CSV table of C-alpha atoms and ligand atoms in Angstrom, one decimal:
chain,number,residue,atom,x,y,z
A,1,MET,CA,79.4,86.1,231.6
A,2,LYS,CA,82.4,85.6,233.8
A,3,VAL,CA,82.3,83.5,237.0
A,4,THR,CA,86.1,83.6,237.5
A,5,HIS,CA,88.9,84.4,235.0
A,6,ASP,CA,88.7,80.9,233.5
A,7,ILE,CA,85.1,80.0,234.2
A,8,LYS,CA,82.3,81.5,232.1
A,9,TYR,CA,78.5,81.1,232.4
A,10,ILE,CA,77.0,79.7,229.2
A,11,GLY,CA,73.5,78.7,230.5
A,12,VAL,CA,70.1,79.7,229.3
A,13,ASN,CA,66.9,81.3,230.7
A,14,ASP,CA,63.5,79.7,230.1
A,15,ARG,CA,60.8,82.3,230.4
A,16,ASN,CA,58.2,80.3,228.4
A,17,ILE,CA,57.9,77.3,230.7
A,18,ASP,CA,54.5,76.7,232.2
A,19,LEU,CA,55.3,74.0,234.8
A,20,PHE,CA,58.8,73.0,235.8
A,21,GLU,CA,59.3,69.2,235.9
A,22,GLY,CA,55.6,69.0,234.9
A,23,GLN,CA,54.3,70.3,238.2
A,24,TYR,CA,55.9,73.4,239.7
A,25,ILE,CA,54.7,76.9,238.8
A,26,VAL,CA,57.7,79.2,238.1
A,27,PRO,CA,56.4,82.7,237.8
A,28,ASN,CA,59.9,84.0,237.2
A,29,GLY,CA,60.9,81.3,234.7
A,30,MET,CA,63.8,78.9,235.1
A,31,ALA,CA,67.5,78.9,234.4
A,32,TYR,CA,69.3,75.8,233.1
A,33,ASN,CA,72.9,76.6,234.0
A,34,SER,CA,76.0,75.5,232.2
A,35,TYR,CA,79.6,76.6,232.5
A,36,ALA,CA,82.7,76.5,230.4
A,37,ILE,CA,86.1,76.0,232.2
A,38,ILE,CA,88.7,77.4,229.8
A,39,ASP,CA,92.2,76.0,230.2
A,40,GLU,CA,94.7,74.0,228.1
A,41,LYS,CA,91.7,71.7,227.8
A,42,ILE,CA,88.2,73.0,227.8
A,43,ALA,CA,85.4,71.5,229.8
A,44,ILE,CA,81.7,72.2,229.5
A,45,MET,CA,79.7,71.6,232.7
A,46,ASP,CA,76.3,70.0,231.7
A,47,SER,CA,74.0,70.7,228.9
A,48,VAL,CA,70.5,72.3,228.9
A,49,ASP,CA,66.8,71.6,228.3
A,50,ALA,CA,66.0,70.4,224.7
A,51,ALA,CA,64.2,73.6,223.8
A,52,PHE,CA,67.4,75.6,224.3
A,53,GLY,CA,70.0,73.4,222.8
A,54,LEU,CA,70.8,75.7,219.8
A,55,GLU,CA,70.9,78.8,222.0
A,56,TRP,CA,73.4,77.0,224.4
A,57,LEU,CA,75.6,75.9,221.5
A,58,GLY,CA,75.6,79.5,220.4
A,59,ASN,CA,76.7,80.5,223.9
A,60,ILE,CA,79.5,78.0,223.7
A,61,GLU,CA,80.6,79.3,220.3
A,62,LYS,CA,80.5,82.9,221.4
A,63,THR,CA,82.5,82.1,224.6
A,64,LEU,CA,85.1,79.9,223.0
A,65,GLY,CA,85.6,81.6,219.7
A,66,SER,CA,87.5,79.3,217.5
A,67,ALA,CA,88.5,76.9,220.3
A,68,LYS,CA,86.5,73.7,220.7
A,69,PRO,CA,85.5,71.9,223.9
A,70,ASP,CA,87.4,68.8,224.9
A,71,TYR,CA,85.0,67.5,227.5
A,72,LEU,CA,81.3,67.5,228.4
A,73,ILE,CA,81.0,66.8,232.1
A,74,VAL,CA,77.6,65.3,232.8
A,75,GLN,CA,76.8,65.7,236.5
A,76,HIS,CA,73.1,64.9,236.2
A,77,MET,CA,71.0,63.1,233.6
A,78,GLU,CA,67.6,64.7,234.2
A,79,PRO,CA,66.6,66.2,230.9
A,80,ASP,CA,66.6,69.8,232.1
A,81,HIS,CA,70.4,69.3,232.0
A,82,SER,CA,71.0,66.4,229.7
A,83,ALA,CA,68.6,66.8,226.8
A,84,SER,CA,71.2,68.6,224.6
A,85,ILE,CA,74.0,66.1,225.1
A,86,ASP,CA,73.3,64.5,221.7
A,87,ILE,CA,73.3,67.7,219.7
A,88,PHE,CA,76.6,68.7,221.5
A,89,MET,CA,78.3,65.4,220.6
A,90,LYS,CA,77.2,65.9,217.0
A,91,THR,CA,78.5,69.5,216.9
A,92,TYR,CA,81.8,68.6,218.5
A,93,PRO,CA,82.8,65.2,217.2
A,94,GLU,CA,86.2,65.3,219.1
A,95,ALA,CA,84.6,65.9,222.5
A,96,VAL,CA,84.4,63.2,225.2
A,97,ILE,CA,81.8,62.8,227.9
A,98,VAL,CA,83.0,62.6,231.5
A,99,SER,CA,80.4,61.1,233.8
A,100,THR,CA,79.5,58.3,236.3
A,101,SER,CA,78.8,54.7,235.1
A,102,LYS,CA,75.2,55.2,236.2
A,103,SER,CA,74.9,58.2,233.9
A,104,PHE,CA,76.1,56.3,230.9
A,105,VAL,CA,73.2,53.8,231.5
A,106,MET,CA,70.8,56.7,231.3
A,107,ILE,CA,72.6,58.2,228.3
A,108,LYS,CA,71.9,54.9,226.5
A,109,GLN,CA,68.3,55.0,227.6
A,110,PHE,CA,67.8,58.5,226.4
A,111,PHE,CA,70.0,58.6,223.3
A,112,GLY,CA,70.4,54.9,222.3
A,113,THR,CA,74.2,55.0,222.7
A,114,GLU,CA,76.6,55.1,225.6
A,115,TYR,CA,79.3,56.8,223.4
A,116,GLU,CA,81.6,53.8,224.2
A,117,ASP,CA,84.5,55.4,222.2
A,118,ARG,CA,84.0,58.9,223.5
A,119,ARG,CA,83.7,58.6,227.2
A,120,ILE,CA,85.6,58.7,230.5
A,121,ILE,CA,83.8,57.0,233.4
A,122,VAL,CA,84.6,58.6,236.7
A,123,ASP,CA,83.8,57.7,240.3
A,124,GLU,CA,84.2,59.1,243.8
A,125,GLY,CA,87.4,61.1,244.1
A,126,ASP,CA,88.6,60.7,240.5
A,127,THR,CA,90.3,63.8,239.0
A,128,LEU,CA,90.6,65.3,235.6
A,129,ASP,CA,93.4,67.8,234.8
A,130,LEU,CA,92.6,70.5,232.4
A,131,GLY,CA,96.0,72.3,232.7
A,132,LYS,CA,95.9,74.8,235.6
A,133,HIS,CA,92.6,73.4,236.8
A,134,SER,CA,92.2,70.1,238.4
A,135,LEU,CA,88.7,68.8,238.8
A,136,THR,CA,87.7,66.3,241.5
A,137,PHE,CA,84.4,64.4,241.1
A,138,VAL,CA,82.3,63.7,244.2
A,139,THR,CA,79.3,61.4,243.9
A,140,ALA,CA,76.0,62.7,245.2
A,141,PRO,CA,73.5,59.9,244.7
A,142,MET,CA,69.8,60.9,245.1
A,143,VAL,CA,70.6,64.6,245.0
A,144,HIS,CA,68.4,64.3,243.1
A,145,TRP,CA,68.8,61.2,240.9
A,146,PRO,CA,71.1,58.2,241.6
A,147,GLU,CA,73.7,59.0,239.0
A,148,VAL,CA,74.4,62.5,240.2
A,149,MET,CA,77.9,63.8,240.9
A,150,VAL,CA,79.2,67.2,241.8
A,151,THR,CA,82.6,68.6,240.7
A,152,TYR,CA,85.2,70.6,242.7
A,153,ASP,CA,87.7,72.8,241.0
A,154,LYS,CA,90.5,73.3,243.5
A,155,THR,CA,92.2,76.0,241.5
A,156,ASP,CA,89.4,78.5,241.6
A,157,LYS,CA,87.8,76.9,244.7
A,158,VAL,CA,84.5,76.4,242.9
A,159,LEU,CA,82.0,73.7,243.7
A,160,PHE,CA,79.7,72.8,240.8
A,161,SER,CA,76.9,71.6,242.9
A,162,ALA,CA,74.4,70.1,240.4
A,163,ASP,CA,70.8,70.5,241.7
A,164,ALA,CA,72.0,71.4,245.2
A,165,PHE,CA,71.8,75.1,246.0
A,166,GLY,CA,69.5,75.6,243.0
A,167,LYS,CA,66.3,77.7,242.9
A,168,PHE,CA,63.3,78.4,240.8
A,169,GLY,CA,63.5,81.6,238.7
A,170,ALA,CA,65.5,82.7,235.7
A,171,TRP,CA,69.2,83.4,236.2
A,172,ASP,CA,68.8,87.2,236.4
A,173,THR,CA,65.6,87.3,238.5
A,174,ASP,CA,66.0,89.8,241.3
A,175,GLU,CA,64.2,88.1,244.2
A,176,ASP,CA,64.9,86.7,247.7
A,177,TRP,CA,67.0,83.6,247.2
A,178,ALA,CA,65.8,81.6,250.2
A,179,CYS,CA,62.1,81.7,249.3
A,180,GLU,CA,62.4,80.1,245.9
A,181,ALA,CA,65.4,78.0,246.9
A,182,ARG,CA,63.4,76.5,249.8
A,183,ARG,CA,60.3,75.8,247.6
A,184,TYR,CA,62.7,74.2,245.1
A,185,TYR,CA,64.6,72.1,247.7
A,186,PHE,CA,61.5,70.8,249.5
A,187,GLY,CA,59.6,70.2,246.3
A,188,ILE,CA,62.3,68.4,244.4
A,189,VAL,CA,65.1,67.2,246.6
A,190,GLY,CA,63.2,67.2,250.0
A,191,LYS,CA,62.7,63.4,250.1
A,192,TYR,CA,66.4,62.9,250.0
A,193,GLY,CA,67.5,65.0,253.1
A,194,ILE,CA,69.8,62.2,254.3
A,195,GLN,CA,71.6,62.0,251.0
A,196,ALA,CA,71.8,65.8,250.6
A,197,LYS,CA,73.3,66.1,254.1
A,198,LYS,CA,75.9,63.5,253.2
A,199,LEU,CA,76.9,65.7,250.3
A,200,LEU,CA,77.1,68.7,252.6
A,201,ASP,CA,79.3,66.8,254.9
A,202,LYS,CA,81.7,65.9,252.0
A,203,ALA,CA,81.7,69.5,250.9
A,204,ALA,CA,82.5,70.7,254.4
A,205,GLY,CA,86.0,69.3,253.8
A,206,LEU,CA,86.6,71.5,250.8
A,207,ASP,CA,87.8,75.0,250.6
A,208,ILE,CA,84.9,76.6,248.6
A,209,GLU,CA,84.6,80.2,247.5
A,210,ILE,CA,82.0,79.9,244.8
A,211,ILE,CA,79.1,77.6,244.3
A,212,CYS,CA,77.9,77.1,240.7
A,213,PRO,CA,74.5,75.2,240.8
A,214,LEU,CA,72.5,74.0,237.8
A,215,HIS,CA,69.7,76.4,238.6
A,216,GLY,CA,69.6,79.9,239.9
A,217,PRO,CA,72.4,82.3,240.7
A,218,VAL,CA,76.1,81.6,241.2
A,219,LEU,CA,76.7,82.0,244.9
A,220,SER,CA,79.9,83.8,245.7
A,221,GLU,CA,79.4,85.8,248.9
A,222,ASN,CA,78.3,84.9,252.4
A,223,LEU,CA,78.4,81.2,251.6
A,224,GLY,CA,77.9,80.4,255.3
A,225,TYR,CA,74.3,81.7,255.0
A,226,TYR,CA,73.4,79.4,252.1
A,227,ILE,CA,75.2,76.4,253.6
A,228,GLY,CA,73.5,77.1,257.0
A,229,LEU,CA,70.1,77.0,255.4
A,230,TYR,CA,70.9,73.8,253.6
A,231,ASN,CA,72.1,72.2,256.9
A,232,THR,CA,68.8,73.1,258.5
A,233,TRP,CA,66.7,71.9,255.5
A,234,THR,CA,68.6,68.6,255.0
A,235,THR,CA,68.3,67.7,258.7
A,236,TYR,CA,64.5,68.6,258.8
A,237,GLY,CA,65.3,71.3,261.3
A,238,VAL,CA,63.1,74.3,262.1
A,239,GLU,CA,64.2,77.3,260.2
A,240,SER,CA,61.8,80.0,261.5
A,241,GLU,CA,59.7,80.4,264.6
A,242,GLY,CA,56.0,80.3,263.8
A,243,THR,CA,52.9,78.2,263.0
A,244,VAL,CA,51.4,77.1,259.7
A,245,ILE,CA,47.7,76.6,259.3
A,246,ALA,CA,46.9,74.5,256.3
A,247,TYR,CA,43.1,74.2,255.6
A,248,THR,CA,40.4,73.3,253.2
A,249,SER,CA,36.9,74.7,253.3
A,250,VAL,CA,33.9,73.9,251.3
A,251,TYR,CA,31.4,76.5,252.4
A,252,GLY,CA,33.6,78.8,254.4
A,253,ASN,CA,33.0,77.5,257.9
A,254,THR,CA,36.4,75.7,258.2
A,255,ARG,CA,38.0,78.8,256.7
A,256,LYS,CA,36.4,80.9,259.5
A,257,ALA,CA,37.9,78.6,262.1
A,258,ALA,CA,41.3,78.8,260.4
A,259,GLU,CA,41.2,82.6,260.3
A,260,MET,CA,40.1,82.8,263.9
A,261,LEU,CA,42.9,80.5,264.9
A,262,LYS,CA,45.4,82.7,263.2
A,263,GLU,CA,44.1,85.8,265.1
A,264,LYS,CA,44.3,83.9,268.4
A,265,LEU,CA,47.8,82.6,267.7
A,266,LEU,CA,49.0,86.1,267.0
A,267,GLU,CA,47.2,87.5,270.0
A,268,LYS,CA,49.0,84.9,272.2
A,269,GLY,CA,52.4,86.0,270.9
A,270,CYS,CA,53.0,83.6,268.0
A,271,LYS,CA,55.8,85.2,265.9
A,272,LYS,CA,54.4,84.3,262.5
A,273,VAL,CA,51.3,82.5,261.2
A,274,ALA,CA,51.3,81.3,257.6
A,275,LEU,CA,47.7,80.6,256.5
A,276,ASN,CA,47.3,78.3,253.4
A,277,ASP,CA,44.1,77.5,251.7
A,278,LEU,CA,45.1,74.2,250.1
A,279,ALA,CA,42.6,74.3,247.3
A,280,ARG,CA,43.8,77.7,246.1
A,281,CYS,CA,47.4,78.2,247.1
A,282,ASP,CA,50.5,76.7,245.4
A,283,MET,CA,50.8,73.3,247.1
A,284,ALA,CA,54.6,73.5,246.8
A,285,GLU,CA,54.5,76.8,248.8
A,286,ALA,CA,52.3,75.1,251.5
A,287,VAL,CA,54.8,72.2,251.7
A,288,GLU,CA,57.7,74.6,252.0
A,289,ASP,CA,56.0,76.5,254.8
A,290,ALA,CA,55.3,73.2,256.7
A,291,PHE,CA,59.1,72.4,256.6
A,292,ARG,CA,60.1,76.0,257.4
A,293,TYR,CA,58.2,76.3,260.7
A,294,GLY,CA,58.0,74.1,263.7
A,295,LYS,CA,54.2,73.8,264.2
A,296,LEU,CA,51.5,72.9,261.8
A,297,ILE,CA,47.7,72.9,262.2
A,298,LEU,CA,45.6,70.9,259.7
A,299,ALA,CA,42.0,71.9,259.4
A,300,THR,CA,39.7,70.1,257.0
A,301,THR,CA,36.3,68.6,256.3
A,302,THR,CA,35.2,65.0,256.5
A,303,TYR,CA,34.7,63.9,252.9
A,304,ASN,CA,33.8,60.4,251.5
A,305,SER,CA,34.9,58.9,254.8
A,306,ASP,CA,38.3,60.5,254.3
A,307,VAL,CA,39.5,64.1,254.4
A,308,PHE,CA,39.0,66.7,251.7
A,309,PRO,CA,41.1,65.8,248.6
A,310,PHE,CA,43.5,68.8,248.8
A,311,MET,CA,44.2,67.9,252.4
A,312,ARG,CA,44.8,64.3,251.4
A,313,GLU,CA,47.2,65.5,248.8
A,314,PHE,CA,49.0,67.8,251.2
A,315,ILE,CA,49.5,65.1,253.8
A,316,ASN,CA,50.8,62.7,251.1
A,317,GLU,CA,53.2,65.4,249.9
A,318,LEU,CA,54.6,65.8,253.5
A,319,HIS,CA,54.8,62.0,254.0
A,320,GLU,CA,56.7,61.5,250.7
A,321,ARG,CA,59.3,64.0,251.9
A,322,GLY,CA,59.8,62.5,255.3
A,323,TYR,CA,58.1,65.3,257.3
A,324,LYS,CA,59.1,64.9,261.0
A,325,ASN,CA,60.2,66.6,264.2
A,326,ARG,CA,57.1,68.9,264.4
A,327,LYS,CA,54.1,69.5,266.5
A,328,ILE,CA,50.7,69.1,264.7
A,329,GLY,CA,47.2,70.3,265.8
A,330,LEU,CA,44.0,69.1,264.2
A,331,VAL,CA,40.7,70.8,263.4
A,332,GLU,CA,37.9,68.8,261.8
A,333,ASN,CA,34.5,69.7,260.3
A,334,GLY,CA,31.6,67.4,259.4
A,335,SER,CA,27.8,67.9,259.3
A,336,TRP,CA,26.7,64.4,260.3
A,337,ALA,CA,29.8,62.2,261.2
A,338,PRO,CA,33.0,64.2,261.6
A,339,THR,CA,35.8,61.7,261.3
A,340,ALA,CA,38.5,63.8,259.6
A,341,ALA,CA,40.6,64.1,262.8
A,342,ASN,CA,40.8,60.4,263.2
A,343,VAL,CA,41.6,59.9,259.6
A,344,MET,CA,44.4,62.4,259.8
A,345,LYS,CA,45.7,60.8,263.0
A,346,LYS,CA,45.9,57.5,261.1
A,347,LYS,CA,47.7,59.1,258.2
A,348,LEU,CA,50.2,60.8,260.6
A,349,ALA,CA,50.9,57.6,262.6
A,350,ASP,CA,53.9,56.6,260.5
A,351,PHE,CA,55.5,60.1,260.4
A,352,LYS,CA,58.5,60.2,262.7
A,353,ASN,CA,58.8,62.3,265.8
A,354,ILE,CA,55.4,64.1,265.6
A,355,GLU,CA,53.8,65.4,268.7
A,356,LEU,CA,50.0,65.8,268.4
A,357,ALA,CA,48.3,68.7,270.3
A,358,GLU,CA,45.9,67.5,273.0
A,359,THR,CA,43.1,69.7,271.8
A,360,VAL,CA,41.2,68.5,268.8
A,361,VAL,CA,38.6,70.9,267.5
A,362,THR,CA,35.4,69.3,266.2
A,363,ILE,CA,33.1,71.6,264.3
A,364,LYS,CA,29.6,70.3,263.2
A,365,SER,CA,28.8,72.5,260.2
A,366,ALA,CA,29.3,75.9,261.7
A,367,LEU,CA,31.3,77.3,264.6
A,368,THR,CA,29.7,77.3,268.1
A,369,ASP,CA,30.8,79.1,271.3
A,370,GLU,CA,32.2,75.8,272.4
A,371,ASN,CA,34.2,75.6,269.2
A,372,ILE,CA,35.6,79.1,269.8
A,373,ALA,CA,36.7,78.0,273.3
A,374,GLN,CA,38.4,74.9,271.8
A,375,LEU,CA,40.1,77.1,269.2
A,376,ASP,CA,41.4,79.2,272.0
A,377,LYS,CA,42.8,76.1,273.8
A,378,LEU,CA,44.4,74.8,270.6
A,379,ALA,CA,46.0,78.3,269.9
A,380,GLU,CA,47.4,78.2,273.5
A,381,GLU,CA,49.1,74.8,272.7
A,382,MET,CA,50.3,75.9,269.2
A,383,LYS,CA,51.4,79.5,269.8
B,1,LIG,FE1,67.6,70.3,237.6
B,1,LIG,FE2,67.1,67.2,238.9
B,1,LIG,O1,67.3,68.4,237.6
């Protein structure tokens, strides 16, 4: 598969995976991307997950014919990209690893050797000449591990972007890019918005025509669209107008309130309402929605003097990722001592730049006329 005349795709598709990184459902599988830059010297960009090492080596052989790679450029040491380093180094005993010093520490941890005689340590701004192609390395710490670097090929104007601009889904999946790229970004890299923005700022100074990420499709058209979304995501900006309702419900009464709230919001002109039952939906999808829209309503039951477990988990997920700059409304339910709203307020106290809606809806077991009026008031504030 050709990316440019000299750059070929040699990655693999994983359609057997149950959970990516042990937690994310990936209904359309996952791609572990790798690329060969074929010049006077040949560089391979990253390896692949352990289960696909042989298939990847087969792709290298098919692509290079009788030629052999000179360099393995390791941009990221998470095992979805690094697990086949060892098998590569055994297959190509002349090859040299090019990576950051932090990566070599991890290489030793994973493989018991730092390949002292077969390595080139690079740092910010260092270059590697392959012939026609000159590669420049740009460090990208915490996008998404500390050792990460990305690579710019100024000859073909290609940015090899590591995990940035990646998405869930096998390489050839025909689906909306933003949906699975957003779920991927906020799930995996979201905590590191500041660091990801720094990378975008560095990349802004480069003339880029193609982005080659480690997951998902190669991006070669309309790059402004993808970079624009990444600018919004990494700065915790609001991407779409609308309100998210995230709820838990034990016997259906809080669900009824959430559904009624949705209708009221739409009646009042809210552009889009995303309704997520936290016990049943994909948590990563609910997290993605919360970051996508500007307003969020949390509706839950009081449970063991706290909130219902799925809501606790959801608020934790938002907190871990630095959720901020949003308006939040609260709905609580409790049959004898409803305290969920106060518990949520305490949990939200150390979130940055959160405005709480004035109206708090307190349901005691089932909805009353008074509750319906409160929901109307809350919808007015959150539309
Ligand atoms: Fe795709 Fe952070 O590994």
